[in-house]
Amino acid sequence: MRDRRINILIALLFLVVIAVFTFREVFDPGRVLFMTDNNLGGTANFARFLPEGMYRTLWDNCPLLGFSVTIPFSFGGLLLWVMPLIFYMNWYHAIMMGVASLGFILFCVQRRCGLLSSLIGSLAAFWIGSSMTLVYSGHNGKYGVLAFAGIALWLIEKAANHKCLVWNLLAGSSIGLMFVEQQDVGLFIALFLGAYAVYALLRENSWRWRALVLPLLTMGTMVLLVGGPNILSGYMTQVKGVVSMGDENPQQKWDYCTSWSLPPEDVLEFIAPGFRGVRTGEPEGPYWGRMGRSPGWEQTKQGFQNFKLNSEYEGAIPIVLALLAVFIAIVGGKGKGRGQGAEDKGQRTDGSRHKQKGEKLTTESHNSQRATCNAQLEPVLSQRRGDIIFWGIATLVALLLAFGRFFPLYSLFYQIPGMSSIRCPQKFLHVFQIGIGILAAFGADALLRGIPEGLAKWTRRFAVMVLVLGGLLLLWTASLASSREALTSGFVSEGWSRYASVMVNNMVQGAFHASMMTLAVGAGLLLLVVWRQRQQMRRNGVMAAIVLVMVGDVWLLSRDYIKTVSFQEVAGDNVVTTFLKDNLKQQRVYMLSQEGFYNNWLTVLFPYHQIETFNVSQMPRMPVDYDLWLKSVGRDPLRLWQLSAIGYMLAPEQTWQQIQKDPRFARHFEAVKGFNVYAVGTGVSVVEVPLDKPAGHRILRFKDGLPRFNLFHDWGIAPDEVVRDRLVDRIFDPLSKVWVASDTAGALPAAVMTTNINHEVLESTLSTTGAKVTANVASPAVLMFVNKHSDDWRVDVDGRPAPLLRCNSLCLGVYLEPGTHQVRFYLRQKWGLFLVEIGGLLVCLVAVLFLWLRQKPDNRSDQLQT
């Protein structure tokens, strides 16, 4: 037990060191980790929903007219709530990768792997490849999934080996928590973990159905309790009623869902880092493969040539070790010791030897070491053979599914109900990496224990084949280097003239790296086979060197995919943000350009400062009601901005000049501030310019935008399809009349025209849970709240529920009688799903407390072996 604790402490120390080493850039003062998706602004915006958002539906006021937000209780959300924002940004991924690695190492302990082999497996599964390089993209949810996947591996193994209901509860909870963190990746990994749970239970209990059914039912129940609410919520918000799932034809839907399929030729990236580029648009190595390519791009040149931000590099070391594990399982399983007599024909059953012709007698010590070597590995290999076959098949299947549109297997998977709503088959590479990590750990452990005599000959042959492959790769590298001019010309002819030489250099460097690593691991295999029966310290030294080389691979990837930016340069206040926060009030801002720094402001700066914008930066799954409204009202930009409560706009100077020349637009705008922008480091510096001086950009006041809350004495009632057409009618005045959807009008009386109009919104406040309005109404009126209508909204008038109206096809509204009223728009609480999830988590907590209080020593062989 003491040795096990020491080795676990060593593993924890190693994980801390590798995390600090990998994320070393964040130690620079004033720097924050750069991510394209879960960036600083988006994360800060998300943080304002916590912790309240983890048990009710809240409201995000942008983009467009806003969206309801349902945040399940998650470990990632909990960390964001308790941690300072910058610390969370910089260290969340490292923490999750560390948790995943620790769970993986404990799993390896259960399968009797040593410390060094466990570290190799954890590096391969979580610190190399897309599991690490996706830090650049953000994708925080994936890292939560990986953390619980690593824990689930360990808990499934504990549940299979210990006839205790508690381990089944915890295993199911960990799988359910993967769905809480991110549904699609959680589903992909859960499919394989579920299959492994069935296999592990069968392995330990044979076909005793009671020992199989009860644990699986317990795990499945916990998956549904913990993860089910989030699955249902995700279906309601991301699948049901969205355009991409409802209106696209089958071919468009297939193209959309398989956009990010792994092209088979990109498999070369597994061992040759950067061979096909670092990422799309990267000057130091643009990606030039087919991933993310728009359908028909070759013919039309429309859409994306490609889009990829990460690397799938795994490295020759873990792949060779994984293949070695499969090789040993296959060869060793043919005779189970047959080879022990093949090379050791003089071995008797009592361990003594008789002299063969031409054979020198060995010492008794050597015989003893050989017998010990065989005795160490043979039982373990016998136990792991099924595991290796299972994970070998699972890893291969995951790779084939990752090919997506490029391999028929995914089209079969796509036909499964519900799977056609998931995009990006490349996500199966997370399963592939975990499988490679497990197999690599098994392969490394076999080498550390000492290859038995019966397998030594085959292992030497395997090592020679690896060396031959390394030699061929080296010759190929030389061929690429000698063809630089031709390759460069080829890229230039394809339109890569600016980057052609860099791309060729990356190809040569990637190929050279692959050849050197393959030769190194081949030489290491030979040494480990030669020292198989003695020199344990030497074997440990070779394996430790392999670990260090893999750490070098982590460093290699971190240079391109762990990047930081200056906080002040990307999120610091400037004259524009200060002006908008002081003057925007409850209206929205619209950017007439989303190029260059405007896009950064839209996605980072404005969300960080909670400045509400109308622009859409990305929305792959547009809700149907938004789509219909934009297609109708979007035909008239002025009317669209007017109905959306736009108060100010940002525009380049040339756009402002065009507006002034167009009589239809000019009268609606007024320039209120000029500013120039200068590039500074990773951001921009903003300098105010007097209005009467030339400026690069302008803040424009939109004179006719509706206020966020408005009272109307004139209203009409019509079906939505009619309303959408009337909203763009020239005779319609959005400032004086509102249209109410007939299916929500109910007992709404007809409008009574009066000249005595003295409506006034006295006070209004907005929050993430809704809005409160104090209104003075002189005659019957409709109060419109320019936020998107949904079934989650409710309204009270003077503390009593009132019918909620849908105004102008998309907005919220309520009918008011004359008088002064207190109106509250609020989002209903979904207690049902929340209580189910919390109930599952409480069961999980009770199970943990039970194990802690029980404190029974585990008599199984769980000790880590060095």
PDB file of N, CA and C in Angstrom, residues 183-252:
ATOM      1  N   GLN A 183     -22.711  17.113 -24.894  1.00  0.00           N
ATOM      2  CA  GLN A 183     -23.535  15.960 -25.224  1.00  0.00           C
ATOM      3  C   GLN A 183     -22.962  15.091 -26.337  1.00  0.00           C
ATOM      4  N   ASP A 184     -22.523  15.699 -27.443  1.00  0.00           N
ATOM      5  CA  ASP A 184     -22.141  14.877 -28.587  1.00  0.00           C
ATOM      6  C   ASP A 184     -20.868  14.085 -28.325  1.00  0.00           C
ATOM      7  N   VAL A 185     -19.818  14.746 -27.824  1.00  0.00           N
ATOM      8  CA  VAL A 185     -18.591  14.024 -27.499  1.00  0.00           C
ATOM      9  C   VAL A 185     -18.848  13.038 -26.368  1.00  0.00           C
ATOM     10  N   GLY A 186     -19.678  13.441 -25.403  1.00  0.00           N
ATOM     11  CA  GLY A 186     -20.039  12.523 -24.329  1.00  0.00           C
ATOM     12  C   GLY A 186     -20.703  11.276 -24.860  1.00  0.00           C
ATOM     13  N   LEU A 187     -21.589  11.438 -25.854  1.00  0.00           N
ATOM     14  CA  LEU A 187     -22.257  10.286 -26.445  1.00  0.00           C
ATOM     15  C   LEU A 187     -21.271   9.386 -27.159  1.00  0.00           C
ATOM     16  N   PHE A 188     -20.380   9.966 -27.964  1.00  0.00           N
ATOM     17  CA  PHE A 188     -19.417   9.162 -28.718  1.00  0.00           C
ATOM     18  C   PHE A 188     -18.560   8.310 -27.787  1.00  0.00           C
ATOM     19  N   ILE A 189     -18.047   8.922 -26.719  1.00  0.00           N
ATOM     20  CA  ILE A 189     -17.195   8.175 -25.798  1.00  0.00           C
ATOM     21  C   ILE A 189     -18.021   7.194 -24.978  1.00  0.00           C
ATOM     22  N   ALA A 190     -19.244   7.592 -24.601  1.00  0.00           N
ATOM     23  CA  ALA A 190     -20.093   6.715 -23.791  1.00  0.00           C
ATOM     24  C   ALA A 190     -20.452   5.431 -24.529  1.00  0.00           C
ATOM     25  N   LEU A 191     -20.607   5.496 -25.843  1.00  0.00           N
ATOM     26  CA  LEU A 191     -20.917   4.282 -26.603  1.00  0.00           C
ATOM     27  C   LEU A 191     -19.834   3.219 -26.406  1.00  0.00           C
ATOM     28  N   PHE A 192     -18.588   3.663 -26.407  1.00  0.00           N
ATOM     29  CA  PHE A 192     -17.469   2.727 -26.260  1.00  0.00           C
ATOM     30  C   PHE A 192     -17.264   2.332 -24.798  1.00  0.00           C
ATOM     31  N   LEU A 193     -17.450   3.275 -23.879  1.00  0.00           N
ATOM     32  CA  LEU A 193     -17.326   2.933 -22.468  1.00  0.00           C
ATOM     33  C   LEU A 193     -18.427   1.971 -22.042  1.00  0.00           C
ATOM     34  N   GLY A 194     -19.627   2.171 -22.585  1.00  0.00           N
ATOM     35  CA  GLY A 194     -20.707   1.238 -22.287  1.00  0.00           C
ATOM     36  C   GLY A 194     -20.386  -0.161 -22.786  1.00  0.00           C
ATOM     37  N   ALA A 195     -19.836  -0.231 -24.000  1.00  0.00           N
ATOM     38  CA  ALA A 195     -19.435  -1.544 -24.528  1.00  0.00           C
ATOM     39  C   ALA A 195     -18.339  -2.162 -23.669  1.00  0.00           C
ATOM     40  N   TYR A 196     -17.414  -1.316 -23.183  1.00  0.00           N
ATOM     41  CA  TYR A 196     -16.344  -1.851 -22.330  1.00  0.00           C
ATOM     42  C   TYR A 196     -16.901  -2.334 -20.992  1.00  0.00           C
ATOM     43  N   ALA A 197     -17.902  -1.626 -20.462  1.00  0.00           N
ATOM     44  CA  ALA A 197     -18.516  -2.070 -19.214  1.00  0.00           C
ATOM     45  C   ALA A 197     -19.118  -3.471 -19.375  1.00  0.00           C
ATOM     46  N   VAL A 198     -19.799  -3.723 -20.492  1.00  0.00           N
ATOM     47  CA  VAL A 198     -20.362  -5.048 -20.758  1.00  0.00           C
ATOM     48  C   VAL A 198     -19.240  -6.082 -20.850  1.00  0.00           C
ATOM     49  N   TYR A 199     -18.196  -5.739 -21.599  1.00  0.00           N
ATOM     50  CA  TYR A 199     -17.074  -6.672 -21.747  1.00  0.00           C
ATOM     51  C   TYR A 199     -16.414  -6.963 -20.402  1.00  0.00           C
ATOM     52  N   ALA A 200     -16.133  -5.903 -19.609  1.00  0.00           N
ATOM     53  CA  ALA A 200     -15.438  -6.093 -18.337  1.00  0.00           C
ATOM     54  C   ALA A 200     -16.251  -6.956 -17.384  1.00  0.00           C
ATOM     55  N   LEU A 201     -17.560  -6.757 -17.357  1.00  0.00           N
ATOM     56  CA  LEU A 201     -18.410  -7.581 -16.491  1.00  0.00           C
ATOM     57  C   LEU A 201     -18.425  -9.033 -16.965  1.00  0.00           C
ATOM     58  N   LEU A 202     -18.459  -9.229 -18.275  1.00  0.00           N
ATOM     59  CA  LEU A 202     -18.397 -10.598 -18.808  1.00  0.00           C
ATOM     60  C   LEU A 202     -17.047 -11.240 -18.510  1.00  0.00           C
ATOM     61  N   ARG A 203     -15.993 -10.458 -18.607  1.00  0.00           N
ATOM     62  CA  ARG A 203     -14.656 -10.982 -18.347  1.00  0.00           C
ATOM     63  C   ARG A 203     -14.525 -11.470 -16.914  1.00  0.00           C
ATOM     64  N   GLU A 204     -15.121 -10.760 -15.982  1.00  0.00           N
ATOM     65  CA  GLU A 204     -14.972 -11.112 -14.567  1.00  0.00           C
ATOM     66  C   GLU A 204     -16.032 -12.083 -14.076  1.00  0.00           C
ATOM     67  N   ASN A 205     -17.175 -12.137 -14.757  1.00  0.00           N
ATOM     68  CA  ASN A 205     -18.292 -12.949 -14.239  1.00  0.00           C
ATOM     69  C   ASN A 205     -18.783 -13.987 -15.225  1.00  0.00           C
ATOM     70  N   SER A 206     -18.073 -14.125 -16.336  1.00  0.00           N
ATOM     71  CA  SER A 206     -18.493 -15.039 -17.391  1.00  0.00           C
ATOM     72  C   SER A 206     -19.912 -14.673 -17.835  1.00  0.00           C
ATOM     73  N   TRP A 207     -20.786 -15.662 -18.047  1.00  0.00           N
ATOM     74  CA  TRP A 207     -22.127 -15.390 -18.554  1.00  0.00           C
ATOM     75  C   TRP A 207     -23.190 -15.514 -17.472  1.00  0.00           C
ATOM     76  N   ARG A 208     -22.817 -15.251 -16.231  1.00  0.00           N
ATOM     77  CA  ARG A 208     -23.810 -15.254 -15.159  1.00  0.00           C
ATOM     78  C   ARG A 208     -24.662 -13.996 -15.288  1.00  0.00           C
ATOM     79  N   TRP A 209     -25.862 -14.168 -15.747  1.00  0.00           N
ATOM     80  CA  TRP A 209     -26.662 -13.016 -16.153  1.00  0.00           C
ATOM     81  C   TRP A 209     -26.989 -12.075 -14.995  1.00  0.00           C
ATOM     82  N   ARG A 210     -27.137 -12.620 -13.787  1.00  0.00           N
ATOM     83  CA  ARG A 210     -27.437 -11.748 -12.660  1.00  0.00           C
ATOM     84  C   ARG A 210     -26.281 -10.800 -12.361  1.00  0.00           C
ATOM     85  N   ALA A 211     -25.086 -11.323 -12.485  1.00  0.00           N
ATOM     86  CA  ALA A 211     -23.912 -10.486 -12.249  1.00  0.00           C
ATOM     87  C   ALA A 211     -23.703  -9.483 -13.374  1.00  0.00           C
ATOM     88  N   LEU A 212     -24.376  -9.653 -14.484  1.00  0.00           N
ATOM     89  CA  LEU A 212     -24.265  -8.749 -15.621  1.00  0.00           C
ATOM     90  C   LEU A 212     -25.394  -7.741 -15.652  1.00  0.00           C
ATOM     91  N   VAL A 213     -26.631  -8.207 -15.469  1.00  0.00           N
ATOM     92  CA  VAL A 213     -27.800  -7.342 -15.653  1.00  0.00           C
ATOM     93  C   VAL A 213     -27.890  -6.274 -14.567  1.00  0.00           C
ATOM     94  N   LEU A 214     -27.752  -6.655 -13.290  1.00  0.00           N
ATOM     95  CA  LEU A 214     -27.912  -5.681 -12.209  1.00  0.00           C
ATOM     96  C   LEU A 214     -26.903  -4.544 -12.301  1.00  0.00           C
ATOM     97  N   PRO A 215     -25.601  -4.805 -12.488  1.00  0.00           N
ATOM     98  CA  PRO A 215     -24.658  -3.680 -12.627  1.00  0.00           C
ATOM     99  C   PRO A 215     -24.965  -2.779 -13.814  1.00  0.00           C
ATOM    100  N   LEU A 216     -25.341  -3.393 -14.950  1.00  0.00           N
ATOM    101  CA  LEU A 216     -25.633  -2.577 -16.128  1.00  0.00           C
ATOM    102  C   LEU A 216     -26.887  -1.733 -15.925  1.00  0.00           C
ATOM    103  N   LEU A 217     -27.898  -2.296 -15.282  1.00  0.00           N
ATOM    104  CA  LEU A 217     -29.109  -1.518 -14.991  1.00  0.00           C
ATOM    105  C   LEU A 217     -28.795  -0.369 -14.042  1.00  0.00           C
ATOM    106  N   THR A 218     -27.949  -0.636 -13.061  1.00  0.00           N
ATOM    107  CA  THR A 218     -27.576   0.419 -12.112  1.00  0.00           C
ATOM    108  C   THR A 218     -26.817   1.529 -12.818  1.00  0.00           C
ATOM    109  N   MET A 219     -25.841   1.161 -13.639  1.00  0.00           N
ATOM    110  CA  MET A 219     -25.088   2.169 -14.384  1.00  0.00           C
ATOM    111  C   MET A 219     -26.006   2.961 -15.308  1.00  0.00           C
ATOM    112  N   GLY A 220     -26.863   2.261 -16.043  1.00  0.00           N
ATOM    113  CA  GLY A 220     -27.753   2.932 -16.981  1.00  0.00           C
ATOM    114  C   GLY A 220     -28.703   3.897 -16.297  1.00  0.00           C
ATOM    115  N   THR A 221     -29.208   3.506 -15.144  1.00  0.00           N
ATOM    116  CA  THR A 221     -30.108   4.374 -14.391  1.00  0.00           C
ATOM    117  C   THR A 221     -29.406   5.657 -13.966  1.00  0.00           C
ATOM    118  N   MET A 222     -28.157   5.526 -13.496  1.00  0.00           N
ATOM    119  CA  MET A 222     -27.412   6.709 -13.076  1.00  0.00           C
ATOM    120  C   MET A 222     -27.061   7.601 -14.264  1.00  0.00           C
ATOM    121  N   VAL A 223     -26.783   6.995 -15.408  1.00  0.00           N
ATOM    122  CA  VAL A 223     -26.531   7.800 -16.614  1.00  0.00           C
ATOM    123  C   VAL A 223     -27.750   8.659 -16.930  1.00  0.00           C
ATOM    124  N   LEU A 224     -28.936   8.068 -16.848  1.00  0.00           N
ATOM    125  CA  LEU A 224     -30.160   8.805 -17.157  1.00  0.00           C
ATOM    126  C   LEU A 224     -30.467   9.859 -16.106  1.00  0.00           C
ATOM    127  N   LEU A 225     -30.231   9.529 -14.822  1.00  0.00           N
ATOM    128  CA  LEU A 225     -30.516  10.485 -13.764  1.00  0.00           C
ATOM    129  C   LEU A 225     -29.605  11.702 -13.857  1.00  0.00           C
ATOM    130  N   VAL A 226     -28.320  11.459 -14.073  1.00  0.00           N
ATOM    131  CA  VAL A 226     -27.355  12.559 -14.076  1.00  0.00           C
ATOM    132  C   VAL A 226     -27.299  13.257 -15.431  1.00  0.00           C
ATOM    133  N   GLY A 227     -27.261  12.504 -16.512  1.00  0.00           N
ATOM    134  CA  GLY A 227     -27.088  13.091 -17.835  1.00  0.00           C
ATOM    135  C   GLY A 227     -28.363  13.282 -18.622  1.00  0.00           C
ATOM    136  N   GLY A 228     -29.437  12.556 -18.253  1.00  0.00           N
ATOM    137  CA  GLY A 228     -30.678  12.622 -19.014  1.00  0.00           C
ATOM    138  C   GLY A 228     -31.272  14.007 -19.139  1.00  0.00           C
ATOM    139  N   PRO A 229     -31.358  14.790 -18.036  1.00  0.00           N
ATOM    140  CA  PRO A 229     -31.925  16.142 -18.150  1.00  0.00           C
ATOM    141  C   PRO A 229     -31.198  17.005 -19.172  1.00  0.00           C
ATOM    142  N   ASN A 230     -29.888  16.919 -19.210  1.00  0.00           N
ATOM    143  CA  ASN A 230     -29.136  17.724 -20.170  1.00  0.00           C
ATOM    144  C   ASN A 230     -29.343  17.233 -21.593  1.00  0.00           C
ATOM    145  N   ILE A 231     -29.477  15.909 -21.758  1.00  0.00           N
ATOM    146  CA  ILE A 231     -29.752  15.371 -23.090  1.00  0.00           C
ATOM    147  C   ILE A 231     -31.083  15.901 -23.599  1.00  0.00           C
ATOM    148  N   LEU A 232     -32.102  15.869 -22.748  1.00  0.00           N
ATOM    149  CA  LEU A 232     -33.424  16.347 -23.149  1.00  0.00           C
ATOM    150  C   LEU A 232     -33.402  17.848 -23.418  1.00  0.00           C
ATOM    151  N   SER A 233     -32.727  18.598 -22.538  1.00  0.00           N
ATOM    152  CA  SER A 233     -32.639  20.045 -22.734  1.00  0.00           C
ATOM    153  C   SER A 233     -31.911  20.370 -24.024  1.00  0.00           C
ATOM    154  N   GLY A 234     -30.841  19.643 -24.303  1.00  0.00           N
ATOM    155  CA  GLY A 234     -30.088  19.862 -25.534  1.00  0.00           C
ATOM    156  C   GLY A 234     -30.904  19.563 -26.768  1.00  0.00           C
ATOM    157  N   TYR A 235     -31.732  18.522 -26.682  1.00  0.00           N
ATOM    158  CA  TYR A 235     -32.585  18.195 -27.821  1.00  0.00           C
ATOM    159  C   TYR A 235     -33.577  19.324 -28.087  1.00  0.00           C
ATOM    160  N   MET A 236     -34.148  19.873 -27.015  1.00  0.00           N
ATOM    161  CA  MET A 236     -35.152  20.912 -27.179  1.00  0.00           C
ATOM    162  C   MET A 236     -34.554  22.197 -27.759  1.00  0.00           C
ATOM    163  N   THR A 237     -33.301  22.505 -27.401  1.00  0.00           N
ATOM    164  CA  THR A 237     -32.718  23.782 -27.832  1.00  0.00           C
ATOM    165  C   THR A 237     -31.853  23.677 -29.079  1.00  0.00           C
ATOM    166  N   GLN A 238     -31.286  22.498 -29.361  1.00  0.00           N
ATOM    167  CA  GLN A 238     -30.324  22.387 -30.449  1.00  0.00           C
ATOM    168  C   GLN A 238     -30.798  21.521 -31.612  1.00  0.00           C
ATOM    169  N   VAL A 239     -31.865  20.756 -31.418  1.00  0.00           N
ATOM    170  CA  VAL A 239     -32.327  19.874 -32.487  1.00  0.00           C
ATOM    171  C   VAL A 239     -33.749  20.206 -32.894  1.00  0.00           C
ATOM    172  N   LYS A 240     -34.657  20.203 -31.919  1.00  0.00           N
ATOM    173  CA  LYS A 240     -36.058  20.435 -32.222  1.00  0.00           C
ATOM    174  C   LYS A 240     -36.288  21.875 -32.651  1.00  0.00           C
ATOM    175  N   GLY A 241     -36.877  22.053 -33.802  1.00  0.00           N
ATOM    176  CA  GLY A 241     -37.264  23.379 -34.244  1.00  0.00           C
ATOM    177  C   GLY A 241     -36.174  24.242 -34.828  1.00  0.00           C
ATOM    178  N   VAL A 242     -34.995  23.664 -35.099  1.00  0.00           N
ATOM    179  CA  VAL A 242     -33.952  24.465 -35.731  1.00  0.00           C
ATOM    180  C   VAL A 242     -33.953  24.210 -37.224  1.00  0.00           C
ATOM    181  N   VAL A 243     -33.558  25.220 -37.964  1.00  0.00           N
ATOM    182  CA  VAL A 243     -33.661  25.163 -39.414  1.00  0.00           C
ATOM    183  C   VAL A 243     -32.816  24.040 -39.996  1.00  0.00           C
ATOM    184  N   SER A 244     -31.582  23.936 -39.546  1.00  0.00           N
ATOM    185  CA  SER A 244     -30.670  22.977 -40.157  1.00  0.00           C
ATOM    186  C   SER A 244     -31.132  21.549 -39.982  1.00  0.00           C
ATOM    187  N   MET A 245     -31.956  21.297 -38.945  1.00  0.00           N
ATOM    188  CA  MET A 245     -32.465  19.950 -38.729  1.00  0.00           C
ATOM    189  C   MET A 245     -33.843  19.757 -39.342  1.00  0.00           C
ATOM    190  N   GLY A 246     -34.550  20.859 -39.550  1.00  0.00           N
ATOM    191  CA  GLY A 246     -35.911  20.699 -39.997  1.00  0.00           C
ATOM    192  C   GLY A 246     -36.151  20.938 -41.466  1.00  0.00           C
ATOM    193  N   ASP A 247     -35.425  21.878 -42.071  1.00  0.00           N
ATOM    194  CA  ASP A 247     -35.769  22.314 -43.410  1.00  0.00           C
ATOM    195  C   ASP A 247     -34.797  21.887 -44.501  1.00  0.00           C
ATOM    196  N   GLU A 248     -33.604  21.448 -44.161  1.00  0.00           N
ATOM    197  CA  GLU A 248     -32.640  21.102 -45.194  1.00  0.00           C
ATOM    198  C   GLU A 248     -32.989  19.780 -45.853  1.00  0.00           C
ATOM    199  N   ASN A 249     -32.663  19.667 -47.132  1.00  0.00           N
ATOM    200  CA  ASN A 249     -32.877  18.393 -47.799  1.00  0.00           C
ATOM    201  C   ASN A 249     -31.814  17.402 -47.331  1.00  0.00           C
ATOM    202  N   PRO A 250     -32.030  16.093 -47.562  1.00  0.00           N
ATOM    203  CA  PRO A 250     -31.118  15.080 -47.025  1.00  0.00           C
ATOM    204  C   PRO A 250     -29.656  15.293 -47.396  1.00  0.00           C
ATOM    205  N   GLN A 251     -29.375  15.722 -48.626  1.00  0.00           N
ATOM    206  CA  GLN A 251     -27.988  15.915 -49.021  1.00  0.00           C
ATOM    207  C   GLN A 251     -27.360  17.090 -48.288  1.00  0.00           C
ATOM    208  N   GLN A 252     -28.113  18.198 -48.148  1.00  0.00           N
ATOM    209  CA  GLN A 252     -27.606  19.345 -47.413  1.00  0.00           C
ATOM    210  C   GLN A 252     -27.350  18.985 -45.952  1.00  0.00           C
TER     211      GLN A 252
END
